[in-house]
Structures are given as structure tokens and as C-alpha cells.
CSV table of N, CA and C in Angstrom, one decimal:
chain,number,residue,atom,x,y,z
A,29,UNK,N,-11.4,-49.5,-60.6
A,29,UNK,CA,-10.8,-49.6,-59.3
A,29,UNK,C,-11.2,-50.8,-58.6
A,30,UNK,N,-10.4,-51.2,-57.9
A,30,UNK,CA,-10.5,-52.4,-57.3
A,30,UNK,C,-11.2,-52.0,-55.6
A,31,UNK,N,-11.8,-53.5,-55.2
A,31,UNK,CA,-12.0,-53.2,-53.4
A,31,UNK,C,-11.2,-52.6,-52.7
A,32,UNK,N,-10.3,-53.9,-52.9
A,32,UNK,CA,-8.7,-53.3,-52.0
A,32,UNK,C,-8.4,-51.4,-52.4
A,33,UNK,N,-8.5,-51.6,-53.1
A,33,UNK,CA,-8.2,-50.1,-53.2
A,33,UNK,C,-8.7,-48.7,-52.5
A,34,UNK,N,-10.0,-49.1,-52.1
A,34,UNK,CA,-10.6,-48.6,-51.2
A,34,UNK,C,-10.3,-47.5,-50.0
A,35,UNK,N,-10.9,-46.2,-49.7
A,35,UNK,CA,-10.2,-45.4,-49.1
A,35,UNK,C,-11.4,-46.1,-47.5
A,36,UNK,N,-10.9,-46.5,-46.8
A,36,UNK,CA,-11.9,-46.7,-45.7
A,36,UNK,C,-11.2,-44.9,-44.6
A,37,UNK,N,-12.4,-44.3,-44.2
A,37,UNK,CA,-12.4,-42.9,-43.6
A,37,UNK,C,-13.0,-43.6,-41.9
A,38,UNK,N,-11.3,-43.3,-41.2
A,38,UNK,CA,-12.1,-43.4,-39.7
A,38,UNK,C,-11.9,-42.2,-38.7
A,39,UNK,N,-12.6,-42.2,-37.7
A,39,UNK,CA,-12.6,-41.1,-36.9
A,39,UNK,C,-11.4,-40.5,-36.8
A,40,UNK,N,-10.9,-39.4,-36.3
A,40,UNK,CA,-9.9,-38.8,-35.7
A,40,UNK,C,-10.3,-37.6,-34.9
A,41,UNK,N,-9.1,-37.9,-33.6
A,41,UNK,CA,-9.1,-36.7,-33.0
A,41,UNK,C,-8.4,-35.7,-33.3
A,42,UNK,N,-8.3,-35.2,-34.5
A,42,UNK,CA,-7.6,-33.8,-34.9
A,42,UNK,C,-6.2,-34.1,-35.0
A,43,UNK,N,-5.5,-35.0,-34.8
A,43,UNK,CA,-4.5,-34.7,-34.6
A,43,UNK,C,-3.3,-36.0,-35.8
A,44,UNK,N,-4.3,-36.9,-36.4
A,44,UNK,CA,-3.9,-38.1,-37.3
A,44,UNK,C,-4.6,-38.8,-36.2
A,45,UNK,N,-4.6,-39.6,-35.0
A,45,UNK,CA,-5.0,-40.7,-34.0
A,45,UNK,C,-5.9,-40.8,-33.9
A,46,UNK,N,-6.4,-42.3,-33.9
A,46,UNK,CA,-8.0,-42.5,-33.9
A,46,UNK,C,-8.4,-43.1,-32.4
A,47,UNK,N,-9.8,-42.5,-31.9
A,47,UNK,CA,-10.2,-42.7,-30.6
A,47,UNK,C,-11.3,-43.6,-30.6
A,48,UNK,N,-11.3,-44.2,-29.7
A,48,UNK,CA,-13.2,-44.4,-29.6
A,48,UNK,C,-14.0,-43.7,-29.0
A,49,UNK,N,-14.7,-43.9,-28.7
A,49,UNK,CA,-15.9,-43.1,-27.9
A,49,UNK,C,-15.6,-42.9,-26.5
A,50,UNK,N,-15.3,-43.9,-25.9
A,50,UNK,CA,-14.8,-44.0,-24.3
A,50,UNK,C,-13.8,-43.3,-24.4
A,51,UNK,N,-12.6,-43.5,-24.9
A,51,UNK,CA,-11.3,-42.6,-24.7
A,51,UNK,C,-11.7,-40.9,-25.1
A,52,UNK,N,-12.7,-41.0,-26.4
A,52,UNK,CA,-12.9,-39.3,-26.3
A,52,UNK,C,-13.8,-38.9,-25.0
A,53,UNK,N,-14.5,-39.5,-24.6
A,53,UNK,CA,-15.2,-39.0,-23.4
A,53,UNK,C,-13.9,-38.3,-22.5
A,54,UNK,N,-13.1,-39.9,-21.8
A,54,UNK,CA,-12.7,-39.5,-21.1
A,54,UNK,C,-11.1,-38.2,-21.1
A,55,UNK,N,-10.9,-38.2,-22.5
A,55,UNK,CA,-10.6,-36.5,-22.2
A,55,UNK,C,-10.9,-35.8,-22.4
A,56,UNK,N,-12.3,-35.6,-22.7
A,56,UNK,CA,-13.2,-34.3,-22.2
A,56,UNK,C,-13.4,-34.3,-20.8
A,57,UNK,N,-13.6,-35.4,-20.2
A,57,UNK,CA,-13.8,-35.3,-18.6
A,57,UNK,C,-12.4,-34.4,-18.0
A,58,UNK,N,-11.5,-35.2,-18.8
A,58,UNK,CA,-9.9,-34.8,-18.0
A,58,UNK,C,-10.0,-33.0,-18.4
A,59,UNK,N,-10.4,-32.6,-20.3
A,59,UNK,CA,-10.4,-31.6,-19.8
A,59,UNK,C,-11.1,-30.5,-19.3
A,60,UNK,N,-12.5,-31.1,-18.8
A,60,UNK,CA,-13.8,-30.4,-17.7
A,60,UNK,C,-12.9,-30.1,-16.9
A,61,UNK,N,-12.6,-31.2,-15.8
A,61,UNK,CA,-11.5,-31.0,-14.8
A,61,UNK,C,-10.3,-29.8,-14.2
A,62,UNK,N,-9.5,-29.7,-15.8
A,62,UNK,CA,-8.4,-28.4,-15.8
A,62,UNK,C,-9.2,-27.5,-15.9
A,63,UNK,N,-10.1,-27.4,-16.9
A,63,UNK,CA,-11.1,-25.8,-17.2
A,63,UNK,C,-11.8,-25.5,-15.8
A,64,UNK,N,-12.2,-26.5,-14.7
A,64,UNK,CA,-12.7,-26.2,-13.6
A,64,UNK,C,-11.7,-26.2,-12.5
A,65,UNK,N,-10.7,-26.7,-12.5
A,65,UNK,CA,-9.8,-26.4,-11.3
A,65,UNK,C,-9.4,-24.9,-11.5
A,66,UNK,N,-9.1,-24.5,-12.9
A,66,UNK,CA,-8.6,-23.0,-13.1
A,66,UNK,C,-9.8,-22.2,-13.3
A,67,UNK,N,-10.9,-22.8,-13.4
A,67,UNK,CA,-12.0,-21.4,-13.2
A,67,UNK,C,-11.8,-20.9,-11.4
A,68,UNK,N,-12.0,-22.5,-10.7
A,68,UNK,CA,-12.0,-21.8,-9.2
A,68,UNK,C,-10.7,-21.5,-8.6
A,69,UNK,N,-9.4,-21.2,-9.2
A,69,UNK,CA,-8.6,-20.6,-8.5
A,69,UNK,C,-8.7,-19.1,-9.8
A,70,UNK,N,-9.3,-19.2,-10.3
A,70,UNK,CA,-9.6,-17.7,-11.1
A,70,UNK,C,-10.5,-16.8,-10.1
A,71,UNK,N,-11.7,-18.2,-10.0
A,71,UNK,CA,-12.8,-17.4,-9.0
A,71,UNK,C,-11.8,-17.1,-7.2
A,72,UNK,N,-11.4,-17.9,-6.9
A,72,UNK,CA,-10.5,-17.8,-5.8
A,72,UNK,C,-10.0,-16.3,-5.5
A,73,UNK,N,-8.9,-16.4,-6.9
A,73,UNK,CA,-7.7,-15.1,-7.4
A,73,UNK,C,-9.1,-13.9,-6.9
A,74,UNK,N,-9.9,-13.9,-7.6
A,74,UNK,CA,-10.7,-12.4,-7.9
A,74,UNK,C,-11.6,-12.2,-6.3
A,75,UNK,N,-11.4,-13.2,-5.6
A,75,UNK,CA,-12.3,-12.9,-4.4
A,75,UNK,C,-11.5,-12.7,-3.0
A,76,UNK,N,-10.3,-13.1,-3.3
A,76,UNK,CA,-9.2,-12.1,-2.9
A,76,UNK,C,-9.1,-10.8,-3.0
A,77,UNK,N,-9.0,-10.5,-4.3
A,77,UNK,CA,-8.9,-9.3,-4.9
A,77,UNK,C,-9.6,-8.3,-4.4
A,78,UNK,N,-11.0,-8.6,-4.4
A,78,UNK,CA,-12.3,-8.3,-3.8
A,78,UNK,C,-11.9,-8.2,-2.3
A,79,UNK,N,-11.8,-8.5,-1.4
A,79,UNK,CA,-11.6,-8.7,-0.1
A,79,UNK,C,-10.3,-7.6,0.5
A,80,UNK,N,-9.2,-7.9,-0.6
A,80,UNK,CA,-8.1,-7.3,0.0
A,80,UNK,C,-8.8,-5.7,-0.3
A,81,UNK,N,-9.4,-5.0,-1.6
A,81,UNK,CA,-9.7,-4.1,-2.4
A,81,UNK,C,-11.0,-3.4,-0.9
A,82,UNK,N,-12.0,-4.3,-1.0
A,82,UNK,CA,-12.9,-3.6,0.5
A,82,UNK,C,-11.5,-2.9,1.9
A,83,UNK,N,-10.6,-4.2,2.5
A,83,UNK,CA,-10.1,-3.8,3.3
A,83,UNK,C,-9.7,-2.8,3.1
A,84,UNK,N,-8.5,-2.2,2.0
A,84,UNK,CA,-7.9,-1.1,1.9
A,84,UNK,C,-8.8,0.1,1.5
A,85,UNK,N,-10.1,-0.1,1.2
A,85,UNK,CA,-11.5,1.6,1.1
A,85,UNK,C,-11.5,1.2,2.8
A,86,UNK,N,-11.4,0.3,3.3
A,86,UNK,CA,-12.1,0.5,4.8
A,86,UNK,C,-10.8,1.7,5.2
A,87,UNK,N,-9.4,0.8,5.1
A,87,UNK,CA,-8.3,1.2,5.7
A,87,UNK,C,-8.2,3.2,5.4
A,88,UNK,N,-8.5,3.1,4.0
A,88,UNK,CA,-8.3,4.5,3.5
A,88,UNK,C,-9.5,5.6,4.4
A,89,UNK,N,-10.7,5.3,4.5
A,89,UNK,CA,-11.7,5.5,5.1
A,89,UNK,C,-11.4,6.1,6.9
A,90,UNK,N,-10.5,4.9,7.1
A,90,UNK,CA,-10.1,5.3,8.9
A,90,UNK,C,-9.2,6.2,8.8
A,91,UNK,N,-8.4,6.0,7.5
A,91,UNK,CA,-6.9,7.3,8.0
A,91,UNK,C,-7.9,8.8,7.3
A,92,UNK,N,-8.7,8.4,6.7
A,92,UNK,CA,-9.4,10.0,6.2
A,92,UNK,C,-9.9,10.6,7.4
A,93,UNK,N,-10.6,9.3,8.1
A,93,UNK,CA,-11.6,10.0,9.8
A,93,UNK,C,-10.7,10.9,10.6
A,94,UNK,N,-9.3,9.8,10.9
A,94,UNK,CA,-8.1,10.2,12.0
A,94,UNK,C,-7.7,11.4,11.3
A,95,UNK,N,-7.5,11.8,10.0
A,95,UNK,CA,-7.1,12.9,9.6
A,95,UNK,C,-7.7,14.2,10.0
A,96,UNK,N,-8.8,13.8,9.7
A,96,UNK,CA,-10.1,14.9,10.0
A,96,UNK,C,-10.4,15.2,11.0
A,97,UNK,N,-10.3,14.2,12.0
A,97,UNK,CA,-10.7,14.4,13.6
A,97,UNK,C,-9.4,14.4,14.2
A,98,UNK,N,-8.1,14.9,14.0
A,98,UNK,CA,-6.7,15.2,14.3
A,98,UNK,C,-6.6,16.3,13.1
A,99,UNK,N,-6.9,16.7,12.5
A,99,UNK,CA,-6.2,18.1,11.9
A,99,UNK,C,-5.9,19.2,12.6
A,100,UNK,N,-6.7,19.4,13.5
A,100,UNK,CA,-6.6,20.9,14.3
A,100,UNK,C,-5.4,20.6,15.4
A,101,UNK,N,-5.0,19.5,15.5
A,101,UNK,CA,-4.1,19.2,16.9
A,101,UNK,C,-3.0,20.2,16.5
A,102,UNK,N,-2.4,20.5,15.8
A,102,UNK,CA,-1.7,21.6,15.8
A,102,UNK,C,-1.5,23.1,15.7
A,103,UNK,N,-2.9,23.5,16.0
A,103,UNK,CA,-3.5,24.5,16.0
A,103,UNK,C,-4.0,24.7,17.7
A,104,UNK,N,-4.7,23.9,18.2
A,104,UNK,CA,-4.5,23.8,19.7
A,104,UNK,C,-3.8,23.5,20.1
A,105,UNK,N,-2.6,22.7,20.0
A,105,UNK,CA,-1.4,23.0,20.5
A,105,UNK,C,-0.6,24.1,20.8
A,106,UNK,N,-0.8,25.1,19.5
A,106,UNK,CA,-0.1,26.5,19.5
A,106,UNK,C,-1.1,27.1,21.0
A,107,UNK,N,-2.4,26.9,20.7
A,107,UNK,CA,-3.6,27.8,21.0
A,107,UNK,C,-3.4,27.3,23.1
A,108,UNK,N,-2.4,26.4,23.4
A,108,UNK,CA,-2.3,25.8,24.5
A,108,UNK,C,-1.7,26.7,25.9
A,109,UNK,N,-0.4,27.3,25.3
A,109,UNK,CA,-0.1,28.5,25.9
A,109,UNK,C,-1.0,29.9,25.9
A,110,UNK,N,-1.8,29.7,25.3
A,110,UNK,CA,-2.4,31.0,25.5
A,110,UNK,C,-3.6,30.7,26.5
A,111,UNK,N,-4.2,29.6,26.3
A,111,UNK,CA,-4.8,29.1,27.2
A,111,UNK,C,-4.3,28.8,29.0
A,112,UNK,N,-2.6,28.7,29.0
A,112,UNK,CA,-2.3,28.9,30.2
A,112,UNK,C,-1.9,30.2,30.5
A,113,UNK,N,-1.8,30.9,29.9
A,113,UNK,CA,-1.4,32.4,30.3
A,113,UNK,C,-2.5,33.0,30.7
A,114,UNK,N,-3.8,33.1,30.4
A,114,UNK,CA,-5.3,33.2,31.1
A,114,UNK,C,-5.2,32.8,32.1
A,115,UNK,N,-5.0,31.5,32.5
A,115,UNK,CA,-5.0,30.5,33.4
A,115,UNK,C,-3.9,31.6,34.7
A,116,UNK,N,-3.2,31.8,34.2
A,116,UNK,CA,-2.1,32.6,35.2
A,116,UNK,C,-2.6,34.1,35.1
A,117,UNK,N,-3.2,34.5,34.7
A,117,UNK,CA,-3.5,36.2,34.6
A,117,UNK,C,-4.6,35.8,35.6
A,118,UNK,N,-5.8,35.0,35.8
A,118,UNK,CA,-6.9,35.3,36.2
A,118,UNK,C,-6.0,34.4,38.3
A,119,UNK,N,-4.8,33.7,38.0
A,119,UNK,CA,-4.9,33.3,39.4
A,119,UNK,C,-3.9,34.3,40.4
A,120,UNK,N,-3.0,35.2,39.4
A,120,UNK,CA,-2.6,36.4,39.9
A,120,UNK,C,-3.7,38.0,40.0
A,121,UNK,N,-4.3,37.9,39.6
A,121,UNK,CA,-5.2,38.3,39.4
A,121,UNK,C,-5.9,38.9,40.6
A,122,UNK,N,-6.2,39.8,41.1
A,122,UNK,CA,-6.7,40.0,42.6
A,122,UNK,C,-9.0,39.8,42.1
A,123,UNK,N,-8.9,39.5,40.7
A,123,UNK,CA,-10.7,39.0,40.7
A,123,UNK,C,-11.3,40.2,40.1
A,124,UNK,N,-10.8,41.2,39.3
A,124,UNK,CA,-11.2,42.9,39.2
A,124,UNK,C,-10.9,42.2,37.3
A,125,UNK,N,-10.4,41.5,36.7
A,125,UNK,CA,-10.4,41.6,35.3
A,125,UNK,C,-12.1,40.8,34.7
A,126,UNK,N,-12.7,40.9,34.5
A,126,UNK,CA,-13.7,40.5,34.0
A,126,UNK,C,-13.4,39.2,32.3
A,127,UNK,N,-12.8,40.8,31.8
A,127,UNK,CA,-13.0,40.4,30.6
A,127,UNK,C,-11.8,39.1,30.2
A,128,UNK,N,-10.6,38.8,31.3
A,128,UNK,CA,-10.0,38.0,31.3
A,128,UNK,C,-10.4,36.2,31.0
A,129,UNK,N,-11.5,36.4,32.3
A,129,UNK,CA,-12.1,35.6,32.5
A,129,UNK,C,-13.4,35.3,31.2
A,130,UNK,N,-14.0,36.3,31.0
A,130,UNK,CA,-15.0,36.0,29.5
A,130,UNK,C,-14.0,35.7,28.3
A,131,UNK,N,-12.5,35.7,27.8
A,131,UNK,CA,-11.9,35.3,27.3
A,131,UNK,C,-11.6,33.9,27.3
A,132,UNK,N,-10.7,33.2,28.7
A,132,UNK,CA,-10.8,32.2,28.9
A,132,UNK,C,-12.0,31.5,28.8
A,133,UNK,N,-12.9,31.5,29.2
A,133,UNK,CA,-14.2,30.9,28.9
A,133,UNK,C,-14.6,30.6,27.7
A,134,UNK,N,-14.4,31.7,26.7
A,134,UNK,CA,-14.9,31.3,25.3
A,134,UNK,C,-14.0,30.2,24.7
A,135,UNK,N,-12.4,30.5,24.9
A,135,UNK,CA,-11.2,29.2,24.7
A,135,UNK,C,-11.8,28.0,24.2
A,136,UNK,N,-12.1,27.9,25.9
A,136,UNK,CA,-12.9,26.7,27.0
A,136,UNK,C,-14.0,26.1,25.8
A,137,UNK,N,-14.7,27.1,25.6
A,137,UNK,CA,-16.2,26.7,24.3
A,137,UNK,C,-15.7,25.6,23.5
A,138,UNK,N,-14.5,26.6,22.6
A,138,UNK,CA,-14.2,26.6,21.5
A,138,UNK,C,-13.4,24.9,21.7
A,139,UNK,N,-12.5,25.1,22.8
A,139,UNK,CA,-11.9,23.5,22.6
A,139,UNK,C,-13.0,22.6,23.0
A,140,UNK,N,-13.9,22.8,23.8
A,140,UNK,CA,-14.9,21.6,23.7
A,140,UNK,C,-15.6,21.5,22.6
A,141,UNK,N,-16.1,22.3,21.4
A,141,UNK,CA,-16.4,21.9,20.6
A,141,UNK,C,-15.7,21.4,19.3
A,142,UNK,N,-14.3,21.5,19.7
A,142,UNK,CA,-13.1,20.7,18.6
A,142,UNK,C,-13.3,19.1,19.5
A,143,UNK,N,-13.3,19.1,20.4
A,143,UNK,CA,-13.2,17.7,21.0
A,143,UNK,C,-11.4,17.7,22.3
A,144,UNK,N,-11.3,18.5,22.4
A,144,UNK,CA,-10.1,19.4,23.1
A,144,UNK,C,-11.0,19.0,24.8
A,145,UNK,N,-10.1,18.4,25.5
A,145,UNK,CA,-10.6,18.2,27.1
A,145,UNK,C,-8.9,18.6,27.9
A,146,UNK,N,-9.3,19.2,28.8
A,146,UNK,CA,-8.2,19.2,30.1
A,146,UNK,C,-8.3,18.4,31.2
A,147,UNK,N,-7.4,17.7,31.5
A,147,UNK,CA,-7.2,16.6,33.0
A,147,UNK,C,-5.9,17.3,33.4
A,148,UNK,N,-5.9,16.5,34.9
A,148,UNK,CA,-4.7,16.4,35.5
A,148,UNK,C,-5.5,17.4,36.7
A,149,UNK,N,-6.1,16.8,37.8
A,149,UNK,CA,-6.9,17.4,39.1
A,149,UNK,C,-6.5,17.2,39.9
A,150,UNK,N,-5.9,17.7,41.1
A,150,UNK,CA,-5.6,17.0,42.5
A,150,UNK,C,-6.6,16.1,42.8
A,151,UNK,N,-5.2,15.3,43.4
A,151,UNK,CA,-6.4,13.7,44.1
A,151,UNK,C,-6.4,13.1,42.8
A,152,UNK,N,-6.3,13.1,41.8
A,152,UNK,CA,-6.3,11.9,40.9
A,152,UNK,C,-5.0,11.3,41.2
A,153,UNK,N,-5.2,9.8,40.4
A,153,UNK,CA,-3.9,9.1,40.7
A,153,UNK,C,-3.3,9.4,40.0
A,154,UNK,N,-1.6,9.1,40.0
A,154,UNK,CA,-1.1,9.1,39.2
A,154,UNK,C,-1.1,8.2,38.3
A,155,UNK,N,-0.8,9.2,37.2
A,155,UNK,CA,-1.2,7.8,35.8
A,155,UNK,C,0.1,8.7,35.1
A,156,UNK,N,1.3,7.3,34.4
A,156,UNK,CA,2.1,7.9,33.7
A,156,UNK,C,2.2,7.8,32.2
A,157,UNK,N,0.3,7.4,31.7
A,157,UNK,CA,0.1,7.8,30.5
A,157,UNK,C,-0.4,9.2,30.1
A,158,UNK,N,-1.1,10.0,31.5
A,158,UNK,CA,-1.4,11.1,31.4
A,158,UNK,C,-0.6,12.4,32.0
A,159,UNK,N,0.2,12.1,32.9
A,159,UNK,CA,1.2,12.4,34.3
A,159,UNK,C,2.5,13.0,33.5
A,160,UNK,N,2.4,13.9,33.9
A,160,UNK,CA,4.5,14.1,33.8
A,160,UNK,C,5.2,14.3,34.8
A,161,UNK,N,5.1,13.8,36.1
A,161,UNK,CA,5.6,14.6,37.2
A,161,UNK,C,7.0,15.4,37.2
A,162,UNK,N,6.9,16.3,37.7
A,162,UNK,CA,8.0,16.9,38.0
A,162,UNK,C,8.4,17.0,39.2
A,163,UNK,N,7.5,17.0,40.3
A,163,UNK,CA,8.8,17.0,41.5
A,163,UNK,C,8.0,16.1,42.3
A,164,UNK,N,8.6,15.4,43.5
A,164,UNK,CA,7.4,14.6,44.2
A,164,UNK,C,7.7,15.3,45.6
A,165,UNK,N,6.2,15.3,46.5
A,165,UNK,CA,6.0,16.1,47.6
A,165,UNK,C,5.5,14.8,48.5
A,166,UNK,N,5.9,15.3,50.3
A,166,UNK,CA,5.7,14.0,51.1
A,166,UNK,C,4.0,14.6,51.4
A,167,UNK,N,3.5,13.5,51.7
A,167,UNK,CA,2.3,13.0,51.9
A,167,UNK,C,2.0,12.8,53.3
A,168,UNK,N,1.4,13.1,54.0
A,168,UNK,CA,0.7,12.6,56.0
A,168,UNK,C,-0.2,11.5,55.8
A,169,UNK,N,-0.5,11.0,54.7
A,169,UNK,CA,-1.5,10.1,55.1
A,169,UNK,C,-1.1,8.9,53.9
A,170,UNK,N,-0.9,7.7,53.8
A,170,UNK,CA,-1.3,6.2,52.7
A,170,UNK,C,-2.3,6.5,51.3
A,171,UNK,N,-3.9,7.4,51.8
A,171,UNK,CA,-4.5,7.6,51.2
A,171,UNK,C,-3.9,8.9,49.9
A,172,UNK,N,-2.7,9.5,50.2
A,172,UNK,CA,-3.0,10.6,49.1
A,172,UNK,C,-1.1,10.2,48.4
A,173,UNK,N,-0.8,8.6,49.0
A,173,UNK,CA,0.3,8.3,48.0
A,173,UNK,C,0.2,8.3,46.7
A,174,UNK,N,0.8,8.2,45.9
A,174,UNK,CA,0.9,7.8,44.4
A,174,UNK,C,-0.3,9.0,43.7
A,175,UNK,N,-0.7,9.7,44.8
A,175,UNK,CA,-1.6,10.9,43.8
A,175,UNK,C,-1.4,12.5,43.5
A,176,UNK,N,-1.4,13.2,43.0
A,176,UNK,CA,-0.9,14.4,42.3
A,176,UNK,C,-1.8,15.0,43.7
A,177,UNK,N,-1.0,15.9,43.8
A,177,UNK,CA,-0.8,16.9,45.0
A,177,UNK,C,-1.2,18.1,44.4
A,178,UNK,N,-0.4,18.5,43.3
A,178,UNK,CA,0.0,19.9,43.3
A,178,UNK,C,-0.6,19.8,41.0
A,179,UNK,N,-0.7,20.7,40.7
A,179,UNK,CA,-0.8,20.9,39.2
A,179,UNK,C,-0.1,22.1,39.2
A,180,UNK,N,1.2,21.7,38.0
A,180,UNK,CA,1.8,22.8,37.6
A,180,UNK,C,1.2,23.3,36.3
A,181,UNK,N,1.2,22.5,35.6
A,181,UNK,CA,0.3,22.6,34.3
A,181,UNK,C,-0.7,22.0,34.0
A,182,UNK,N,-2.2,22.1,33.0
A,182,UNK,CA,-3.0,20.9,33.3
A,182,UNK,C,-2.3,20.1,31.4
A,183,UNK,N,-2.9,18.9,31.8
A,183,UNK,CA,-2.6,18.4,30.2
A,183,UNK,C,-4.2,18.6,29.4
A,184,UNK,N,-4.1,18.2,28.5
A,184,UNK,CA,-4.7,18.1,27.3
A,184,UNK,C,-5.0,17.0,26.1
A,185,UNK,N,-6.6,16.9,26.2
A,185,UNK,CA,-6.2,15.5,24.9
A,185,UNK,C,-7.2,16.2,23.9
A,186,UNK,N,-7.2,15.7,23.0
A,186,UNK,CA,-8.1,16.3,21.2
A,186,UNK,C,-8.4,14.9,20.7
A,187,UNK,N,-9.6,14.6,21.4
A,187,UNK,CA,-10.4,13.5,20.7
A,187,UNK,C,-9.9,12.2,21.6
A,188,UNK,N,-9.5,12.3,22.4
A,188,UNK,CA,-9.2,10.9,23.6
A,188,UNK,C,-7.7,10.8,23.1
A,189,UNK,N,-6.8,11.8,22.5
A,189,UNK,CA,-5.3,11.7,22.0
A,189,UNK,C,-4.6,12.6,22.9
A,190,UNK,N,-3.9,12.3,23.9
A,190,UNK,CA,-3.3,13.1,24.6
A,190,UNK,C,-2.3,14.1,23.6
A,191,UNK,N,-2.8,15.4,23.6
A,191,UNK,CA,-1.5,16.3,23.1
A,191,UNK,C,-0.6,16.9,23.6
A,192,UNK,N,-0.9,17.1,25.1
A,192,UNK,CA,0.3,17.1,26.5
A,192,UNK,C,-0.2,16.7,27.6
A,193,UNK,N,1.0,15.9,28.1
A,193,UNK,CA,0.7,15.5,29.4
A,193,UNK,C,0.6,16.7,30.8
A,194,UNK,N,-0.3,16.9,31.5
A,194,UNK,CA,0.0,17.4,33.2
A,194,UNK,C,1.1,17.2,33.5
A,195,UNK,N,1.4,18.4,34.1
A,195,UNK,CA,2.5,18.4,34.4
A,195,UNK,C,2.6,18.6,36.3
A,196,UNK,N,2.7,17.3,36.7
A,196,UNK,CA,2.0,17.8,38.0
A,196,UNK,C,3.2,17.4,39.4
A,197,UNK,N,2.8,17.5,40.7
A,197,UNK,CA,3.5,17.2,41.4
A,197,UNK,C,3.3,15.6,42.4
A,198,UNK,N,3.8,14.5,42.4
A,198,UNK,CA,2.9,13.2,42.8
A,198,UNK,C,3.1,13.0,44.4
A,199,UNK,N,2.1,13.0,45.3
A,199,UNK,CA,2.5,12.9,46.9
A,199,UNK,C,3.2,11.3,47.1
A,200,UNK,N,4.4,11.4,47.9
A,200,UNK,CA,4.7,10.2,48.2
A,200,UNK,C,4.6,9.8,49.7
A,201,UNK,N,4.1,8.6,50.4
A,201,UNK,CA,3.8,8.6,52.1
A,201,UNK,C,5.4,7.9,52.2
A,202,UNK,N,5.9,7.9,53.2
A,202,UNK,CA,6.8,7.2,54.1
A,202,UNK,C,6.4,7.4,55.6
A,203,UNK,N,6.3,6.1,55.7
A,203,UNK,CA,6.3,5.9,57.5
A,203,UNK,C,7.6,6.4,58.1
């Protein structure tokens, strides 16, 4: 065999083309670069994921609470009328039933320990988040305008949730 004949063996990047040292560096840099732009929109993607994933255990967490601490509203609701029929037996009532009254009372227990409160007092103002007036009555004096006079019914909230409004009568003044 002759010189010329010679197989001279040069570098290649895999693919037949030959690099030098500089040019292979710099597409390893270029591909450090892609492998790290898409790690941190990978890391990105997953800390969303993470973030949205907490919110919705929070979210699920609060409707499990509201569930829990609103379940019975429709149980005192029913249990509402019977609570005003007491309410009307003991004010017809000439004061000789006892056990009327130790009935109502226990109610009374029982919804304050559900979280069950009654408003709607003469002399409070009117409020027509808690208010339902039904009829309006005149007033002698400025001081007892825009305030409930009269209670036809009292209202009701379960846990700071109004379940019925008072049903009351609101004094109006005119000069």
C-alpha cells in the first residue's frame, strides 16, 4: 500500500460532520440552555400544579366546614313554627301553663347550642338585611323613625346566616 492511500480518521459529531472543539462546546452550551429553559418551565408547570392542588384541599375544606355548620338549617327551619306557636300559647296564655314555658325554654337550649339566634327587638333599626316589614305605623317623635315598633314575628339566623327575616312593623315620623 501506498501513503496516499492512507485512511486519515477525523473527529465526528455522530452524524458524518466534523467539529472542532469550539463549535462542539458551543452546542453543548446551546444544548444546556434548551435542557434548562424546559427544566424551569417543567419546574414552573409542577408548582402551579402544587399551588392550584393546595387551593382546591383549602376550597374543599371550607365547603366541608359550611356543610357541616349549615346542615341542620333545615331542620330548624321546620323546628321554627313550633317555636312560634309556644311563643303564642304562652302570650295568650293567662301565665297558669308552666310546662309550656319549660318547653319553650329547652327549644331556646337546644337552638343556641346548634348556633340558631333570634333578632328583630323593638327599637332596633330597621335593617332590610334582617327586616321584612309588613306594615308601617306613625311615630310622635324623629327618634323612633325608621325603627320597628311592633314584632310580628321574630327572625332567625344559624351560624350568622339569616334563615328568616323578622317580620316586623317600621315606625315612620311625619311633621
Amino acid at each position: 500500500m501506498s501513503d496516499s492511500d492512507d485512511v486519515i480518521l477525523e473527529p465526528e459529531d455522530g452524524e458524518g460532520a466534523t467539529q472542532t472543539g469550539a463549535q462542539k462546546l458551543a452546542d453543548l452550551r446551546e444544548k444546556l440552555k434548551k435542557v434548562q429553559k424546559e427544566r424551569d418551565e417543567y419546574l414552573d408547570s409542577l408548582q402551579r400544579m402544587k399551588a392550584d392542588y393546595i387551593n382546591a384541599r383549602k376550597r374543599s375544606d371550607e365547603e366541608k366546614e359550611s356543610l357541616a355548620k349549615f346542615a341542620s338549617e333545615s331542620v330548624v327551619a321546620e323546628l321554627l313554627p313550633v317555636m312560634d306557636a309556644l311563643e303564642m300559647a304562652l302570650v295568650h296564655d293567662d301565665g297558669g301553663s308552666e310546662g309550656i314555658r319549660n318547653i319553650k325554654t329547652q327549644l331556646e337550649k337546644v337552638f343556641a347550642q346548634n348556633g340558631v339566634a333570634a333578632f328583630g327587638a323593638e327599637g332596633e333599626l330597621f335593617d332590610p338585611a334582617l327586616h321584612e316589614p309588613v306594615e308601617t305605623l306613625a311615630v310622635g317623635s324623629e327618634n323612633e323613625d325608621n325603627t320597628v315598633t311592633k314584632v310580628h314575628q321574630k327572625g332567625y339566623s344559624l351560624n350568622g346566616r339569616i334563615i328568616r327575616p323578622a317580620r316586623i312593623a317600621v315606625g315612620h315620623y311625619q311633621k
